[in-house]
């Protein structure tokens, strides 16, 4: 974002700085000012590019670990999943802090999270319904529909309102 803005400003300053070729004379203050601004923005862009490279490397590393975690959950047997989890847990000191904290939290209830591998009745993810309500409904309705009891109450009230509007009036 900032990098792109700087590039646009540099091109604008270069347009304004057009004139004689070669070194800028000491008397030409306007061209010197634009030239200094261009140098400053180029320097800032170099530091931004270096920062972007570092962040891309961090993202690549985090992606590698998230792929390992997702592979653990997609395992065919619980034994292989536990082996993969153990490998991650063995090198927890070398992991990035975000991944390490996730692994520590996961280690507390790893058995229950991997139950879906052995039992076919348990889905891999059970949040399809919650995802549907999260996307389609406003906040105050999301909380109502998340429980069976809330859903029953809501449906009963809708039937009562429909009866009042269509039958009783």
PDB file of C-alpha atoms in Angstrom:
ATOM      1  CA  UNK A   1       0.000   0.000   0.000  1.00  0.00           C
ATOM      2  CA  UNK A   2       2.597   2.547   1.103  1.00  0.00           C
ATOM      3  CA  UNK A   3       5.033   1.188  -1.461  1.00  0.00           C
ATOM      4  CA  UNK A   4       2.544   1.763  -4.291  1.00  0.00           C
ATOM      5  CA  UNK A   5       1.775   5.298  -3.092  1.00  0.00           C
ATOM      6  CA  UNK A   6       5.493   6.039  -3.018  1.00  0.00           C
ATOM      7  CA  UNK A   7       5.880   4.734  -6.580  1.00  0.00           C
ATOM      8  CA  UNK A   8       3.072   7.028  -7.747  1.00  0.00           C
ATOM      9  CA  UNK A   9       4.654  10.018  -5.994  1.00  0.00           C
ATOM     10  CA  UNK A  10       8.055   9.206  -7.495  1.00  0.00           C
ATOM     11  CA  UNK A  11       6.580   9.144 -10.997  1.00  0.00           C
ATOM     12  CA  UNK A  12       4.805  12.458 -10.338  1.00  0.00           C
ATOM     13  CA  UNK A  13       8.032  14.071  -9.070  1.00  0.00           C
ATOM     14  CA  UNK A  14       9.924  12.753 -12.096  1.00  0.00           C
ATOM     15  CA  UNK A  15       7.324  14.342 -14.370  1.00  0.00           C
ATOM     16  CA  UNK A  16       7.712  17.674 -12.569  1.00  0.00           C
ATOM     17  CA  UNK A  17      11.506  17.324 -12.543  1.00  0.00           C
ATOM     18  CA  UNK A  18      11.824  17.053 -16.311  1.00  0.00           C
ATOM     19  CA  UNK A  19      14.217  19.473 -17.835  1.00  0.00           C
ATOM     20  CA  UNK A  20      17.901  19.483 -18.560  1.00  0.00           C
ATOM     21  CA  UNK A  21      19.763  16.208 -18.510  1.00  0.00           C
ATOM     22  CA  UNK A  22      22.720  15.615 -16.254  1.00  0.00           C
ATOM     23  CA  UNK A  23      23.626  17.055 -12.909  1.00  0.00           C
ATOM     24  CA  UNK A  24      21.248  19.596 -11.364  1.00  0.00           C
ATOM     25  CA  UNK A  25      22.752  23.040 -10.890  1.00  0.00           C
ATOM     26  CA  UNK A  26      22.892  24.608  -7.434  1.00  0.00           C
ATOM     27  CA  UNK A  27      20.646  27.455  -8.557  1.00  0.00           C
ATOM     28  CA  UNK A  28      17.823  25.142  -9.682  1.00  0.00           C
ATOM     29  CA  UNK A  29      16.196  24.733  -6.259  1.00  0.00           C
ATOM     30  CA  UNK A  30      12.967  23.319  -7.621  1.00  0.00           C
ATOM     31  CA  UNK A  31      14.658  20.396  -9.408  1.00  0.00           C
ATOM     32  CA  UNK A  32      16.881  19.783  -6.373  1.00  0.00           C
ATOM     33  CA  UNK A  33      13.836  19.615  -4.122  1.00  0.00           C
ATOM     34  CA  UNK A  34      12.117  17.080  -6.376  1.00  0.00           C
ATOM     35  CA  UNK A  35      15.319  15.076  -6.710  1.00  0.00           C
ATOM     36  CA  UNK A  36      15.728  14.914  -2.919  1.00  0.00           C
ATOM     37  CA  UNK A  37      12.142  13.806  -2.491  1.00  0.00           C
ATOM     38  CA  UNK A  38      12.636  11.073  -5.109  1.00  0.00           C
ATOM     39  CA  UNK A  39      15.778   9.856  -3.314  1.00  0.00           C
ATOM     40  CA  UNK A  40      13.975   9.818   0.020  1.00  0.00           C
ATOM     41  CA  UNK A  41      11.010   7.859  -1.392  1.00  0.00           C
ATOM     42  CA  UNK A  42      13.331   5.391  -3.154  1.00  0.00           C
ATOM     43  CA  UNK A  43      15.167   4.790   0.116  1.00  0.00           C
ATOM     44  CA  UNK A  44      11.868   4.211   1.925  1.00  0.00           C
ATOM     45  CA  UNK A  45      10.770   1.807  -0.833  1.00  0.00           C
ATOM     46  CA  UNK A  46      13.995  -0.188  -0.478  1.00  0.00           C
ATOM     47  CA  UNK A  47      13.346  -0.654   3.226  1.00  0.00           C
ATOM     48  CA  UNK A  48       9.710  -1.574   2.505  1.00  0.00           C
ATOM     49  CA  UNK A  49      10.787  -4.158  -0.075  1.00  0.00           C
ATOM     50  CA  UNK A  50      13.167  -5.696   2.466  1.00  0.00           C
ATOM     51  CA  UNK A  51      10.359  -5.828   5.022  1.00  0.00           C
ATOM     52  CA  UNK A  52       8.025  -7.417   2.458  1.00  0.00           C
ATOM     53  CA  UNK A  53      10.637 -10.086   1.695  1.00  0.00           C
ATOM     54  CA  UNK A  54      11.018 -10.892   5.402  1.00  0.00           C
ATOM     55  CA  UNK A  55       7.253 -11.095   5.869  1.00  0.00           C
ATOM     56  CA  UNK A  56       6.895 -13.380   2.854  1.00  0.00           C
ATOM     57  CA  UNK A  57       9.491 -15.715   4.345  1.00  0.00           C
ATOM     58  CA  UNK A  58       7.627 -15.740   7.663  1.00  0.00           C
ATOM     59  CA  UNK A  59       4.347 -16.455   5.884  1.00  0.00           C
ATOM     60  CA  UNK A  60       5.972 -19.265   3.920  1.00  0.00           C
ATOM     61  CA  UNK A  61       7.272 -20.813   7.145  1.00  0.00           C
ATOM     62  CA  UNK A  62       3.885 -20.514   8.882  1.00  0.00           C
ATOM     63  CA  UNK A  63       2.195 -22.037   5.825  1.00  0.00           C
ATOM     64  CA  UNK A  64       4.533 -25.013   6.034  1.00  0.00           C
ATOM     65  CA  UNK A  65       3.539 -25.659   9.646  1.00  0.00           C
ATOM     66  CA  UNK A  66      -0.169 -25.143   9.017  1.00  0.00           C
ATOM     67  CA  UNK A  67       0.061 -27.673   6.186  1.00  0.00           C
ATOM     68  CA  UNK A  68       1.636 -30.147   8.612  1.00  0.00           C
ATOM     69  CA  UNK A  69      -1.178 -29.554  11.113  1.00  0.00           C
ATOM     70  CA  UNK A  70      -3.888 -29.985   8.479  1.00  0.00           C
ATOM     71  CA  UNK A  71      -2.159 -33.154   7.267  1.00  0.00           C
ATOM     72  CA  UNK A  72      -2.364 -34.447  10.827  1.00  0.00           C
ATOM     73  CA  UNK A  73      -6.146 -33.958  10.843  1.00  0.00           C
ATOM     74  CA  UNK A  74      -6.535 -35.566   7.408  1.00  0.00           C
ATOM     75  CA  UNK A  75      -4.680 -38.738   8.426  1.00  0.00           C
ATOM     76  CA  UNK A  76      -6.336 -42.090   7.781  1.00  0.00           C
ATOM     77  CA  UNK A  77      -5.460 -43.611  11.164  1.00  0.00           C
ATOM     78  CA  UNK A  78      -5.232 -42.146  14.622  1.00  0.00           C
ATOM     79  CA  UNK A  79      -1.749 -43.611  15.056  1.00  0.00           C
ATOM     80  CA  UNK A  80      -0.306 -41.659  12.119  1.00  0.00           C
ATOM     81  CA  UNK A  81      -2.069 -38.516  13.315  1.00  0.00           C
ATOM     82  CA  UNK A  82      -0.570 -38.933  16.770  1.00  0.00           C
ATOM     83  CA  UNK A  83       2.898 -39.547  15.258  1.00  0.00           C
ATOM     84  CA  UNK A  84       2.621 -36.342  13.222  1.00  0.00           C
ATOM     85  CA  UNK A  85       1.440 -34.446  16.296  1.00  0.00           C
ATOM     86  CA  UNK A  86       4.336 -35.855  18.323  1.00  0.00           C
ATOM     87  CA  UNK A  87       6.833 -34.681  15.684  1.00  0.00           C
ATOM     88  CA  UNK A  88       5.416 -31.163  15.949  1.00  0.00           C
ATOM     89  CA  UNK A  89       5.448 -31.315  19.728  1.00  0.00           C
ATOM     90  CA  UNK A  90       9.079 -32.511  19.793  1.00  0.00           C
ATOM     91  CA  UNK A  91      10.281 -29.395  17.985  1.00  0.00           C
ATOM     92  CA  UNK A  92       7.985 -26.950  19.829  1.00  0.00           C
ATOM     93  CA  UNK A  93      10.940 -24.748  20.879  1.00  0.00           C
ATOM     94  CA  UNK A  94      11.898 -24.198  17.229  1.00  0.00           C
ATOM     95  CA  UNK A  95       8.373 -23.407  16.070  1.00  0.00           C
ATOM     96  CA  UNK A  96       7.082 -19.834  15.656  1.00  0.00           C
ATOM     97  CA  UNK A  97       5.287 -18.630  18.776  1.00  0.00           C
ATOM     98  CA  UNK A  98       1.826 -18.661  17.121  1.00  0.00           C
ATOM     99  CA  UNK A  99       2.147 -22.280  16.067  1.00  0.00           C
ATOM    100  CA  UNK A 100       3.774 -23.290  19.374  1.00  0.00           C
ATOM    101  CA  UNK A 101       0.902 -21.823  21.405  1.00  0.00           C
ATOM    102  CA  UNK A 102      -1.615 -23.608  19.171  1.00  0.00           C
ATOM    103  CA  UNK A 103       0.203 -26.925  19.633  1.00  0.00           C
ATOM    104  CA  UNK A 104       0.256 -26.432  23.424  1.00  0.00           C
ATOM    105  CA  UNK A 105      -3.499 -25.766  23.489  1.00  0.00           C
ATOM    106  CA  UNK A 106      -4.136 -28.696  21.167  1.00  0.00           C
ATOM    107  CA  UNK A 107      -2.092 -31.080  23.308  1.00  0.00           C
ATOM    108  CA  UNK A 108      -4.607 -30.695  26.149  1.00  0.00           C
ATOM    109  CA  UNK A 109      -7.436 -32.369  24.204  1.00  0.00           C
ATOM    110  CA  UNK A 110      -5.762 -34.067  21.244  1.00  0.00           C
ATOM    111  CA  UNK A 111      -7.603 -37.353  21.817  1.00  0.00           C
ATOM    112  CA  UNK A 112     -11.045 -35.820  21.506  1.00  0.00           C
ATOM    113  CA  UNK A 113     -10.066 -33.732  18.473  1.00  0.00           C
ATOM    114  CA  UNK A 114      -8.867 -36.821  16.609  1.00  0.00           C
ATOM    115  CA  UNK A 115     -11.956 -38.938  17.388  1.00  0.00           C
ATOM    116  CA  UNK A 116     -13.353 -38.246  13.923  1.00  0.00           C
ATOM    117  CA  UNK A 117     -10.622 -40.462  12.425  1.00  0.00           C
ATOM    118  CA  UNK A 118     -11.764 -43.648  14.148  1.00  0.00           C
ATOM    119  CA  UNK A 119     -15.496 -42.963  14.278  1.00  0.00           C
ATOM    120  CA  UNK A 120     -17.218 -42.449  10.907  1.00  0.00           C
ATOM    121  CA  UNK A 121     -20.292 -40.924  12.549  1.00  0.00           C
ATOM    122  CA  UNK A 122     -18.308 -37.888  13.679  1.00  0.00           C
ATOM    123  CA  UNK A 123     -17.718 -35.368  10.860  1.00  0.00           C
ATOM    124  CA  UNK A 124     -14.273 -33.841  10.326  1.00  0.00           C
ATOM    125  CA  UNK A 125     -15.711 -30.400  10.861  1.00  0.00           C
ATOM    126  CA  UNK A 126     -19.006 -29.766  12.567  1.00  0.00           C
ATOM    127  CA  UNK A 127     -19.425 -26.069  11.968  1.00  0.00           C
ATOM    128  CA  UNK A 128     -21.263 -26.095   8.628  1.00  0.00           C
ATOM    129  CA  UNK A 129     -24.502 -25.010  10.252  1.00  0.00           C
ATOM    130  CA  UNK A 130     -22.773 -22.336  12.321  1.00  0.00           C
ATOM    131  CA  UNK A 131     -20.960 -21.136   9.213  1.00  0.00           C
ATOM    132  CA  UNK A 132     -24.295 -20.856   7.398  1.00  0.00           C
ATOM    133  CA  UNK A 133     -25.833 -18.755  10.155  1.00  0.00           C
ATOM    134  CA  UNK A 134     -22.658 -16.707  10.577  1.00  0.00           C
ATOM    135  CA  UNK A 135     -22.757 -15.610   6.958  1.00  0.00           C
ATOM    136  CA  UNK A 136     -26.483 -15.219   6.364  1.00  0.00           C
ATOM    137  CA  UNK A 137     -27.901 -13.816   9.576  1.00  0.00           C
ATOM    138  CA  UNK A 138     -27.335 -10.625  11.591  1.00  0.00           C
ATOM    139  CA  UNK A 139     -25.664 -10.888  14.996  1.00  0.00           C
ATOM    140  CA  UNK A 140     -28.782 -10.941  17.169  1.00  0.00           C
ATOM    141  CA  UNK A 141     -30.244 -13.860  15.190  1.00  0.00           C
ATOM    142  CA  UNK A 142     -26.996 -15.851  15.137  1.00  0.00           C
ATOM    143  CA  UNK A 143     -27.122 -16.369  18.879  1.00  0.00           C
ATOM    144  CA  UNK A 144     -30.755 -17.447  18.718  1.00  0.00           C
ATOM    145  CA  UNK A 145     -30.246 -20.086  16.054  1.00  0.00           C
ATOM    146  CA  UNK A 146     -27.098 -21.696  17.451  1.00  0.00           C
ATOM    147  CA  UNK A 147     -28.978 -23.839  19.959  1.00  0.00           C
ATOM    148  CA  UNK A 148     -31.844 -26.242  19.291  1.00  0.00           C
ATOM    149  CA  UNK A 149     -33.900 -24.617  22.025  1.00  0.00           C
ATOM    150  CA  UNK A 150     -33.425 -21.138  20.560  1.00  0.00           C
ATOM    151  CA  UNK A 151     -34.369 -22.426  17.129  1.00  0.00           C
ATOM    152  CA  UNK A 152     -37.566 -24.059  18.454  1.00  0.00           C
ATOM    153  CA  UNK A 153     -38.591 -20.861  20.237  1.00  0.00           C
ATOM    154  CA  UNK A 154     -37.957 -18.805  17.121  1.00  0.00           C
ATOM    155  CA  UNK A 155     -39.992 -21.143  14.899  1.00  0.00           C
ATOM    156  CA  UNK A 156     -42.908 -21.192  17.372  1.00  0.00           C
ATOM    157  CA  UNK A 157     -42.948 -17.385  17.507  1.00  0.00           C
ATOM    158  CA  UNK A 158     -42.879 -17.191  13.714  1.00  0.00           C
ATOM    159  CA  UNK A 159     -45.875 -19.566  13.489  1.00  0.00           C
ATOM    160  CA  UNK A 160     -47.792 -17.470  16.047  1.00  0.00           C
ATOM    161  CA  UNK A 161     -47.041 -14.245  14.131  1.00  0.00           C
ATOM    162  CA  UNK A 162     -48.078 -15.857  10.838  1.00  0.00           C
ATOM    163  CA  UNK A 163     -51.347 -17.065  12.370  1.00  0.00           C
ATOM    164  CA  UNK A 164     -52.085 -13.604  13.783  1.00  0.00           C
ATOM    165  CA  UNK A 165     -51.392 -11.893  10.444  1.00  0.00           C
ATOM    166  CA  UNK A 166     -53.093 -14.320   8.111  1.00  0.00           C
ATOM    167  CA  UNK A 167     -55.835 -16.109  10.063  1.00  0.00           C
ATOM    168  CA  UNK A 168     -56.993 -13.819  12.846  1.00  0.00           C
ATOM    169  CA  UNK A 169     -57.123 -10.544  10.913  1.00  0.00           C
TER     170      UNK A 169
END
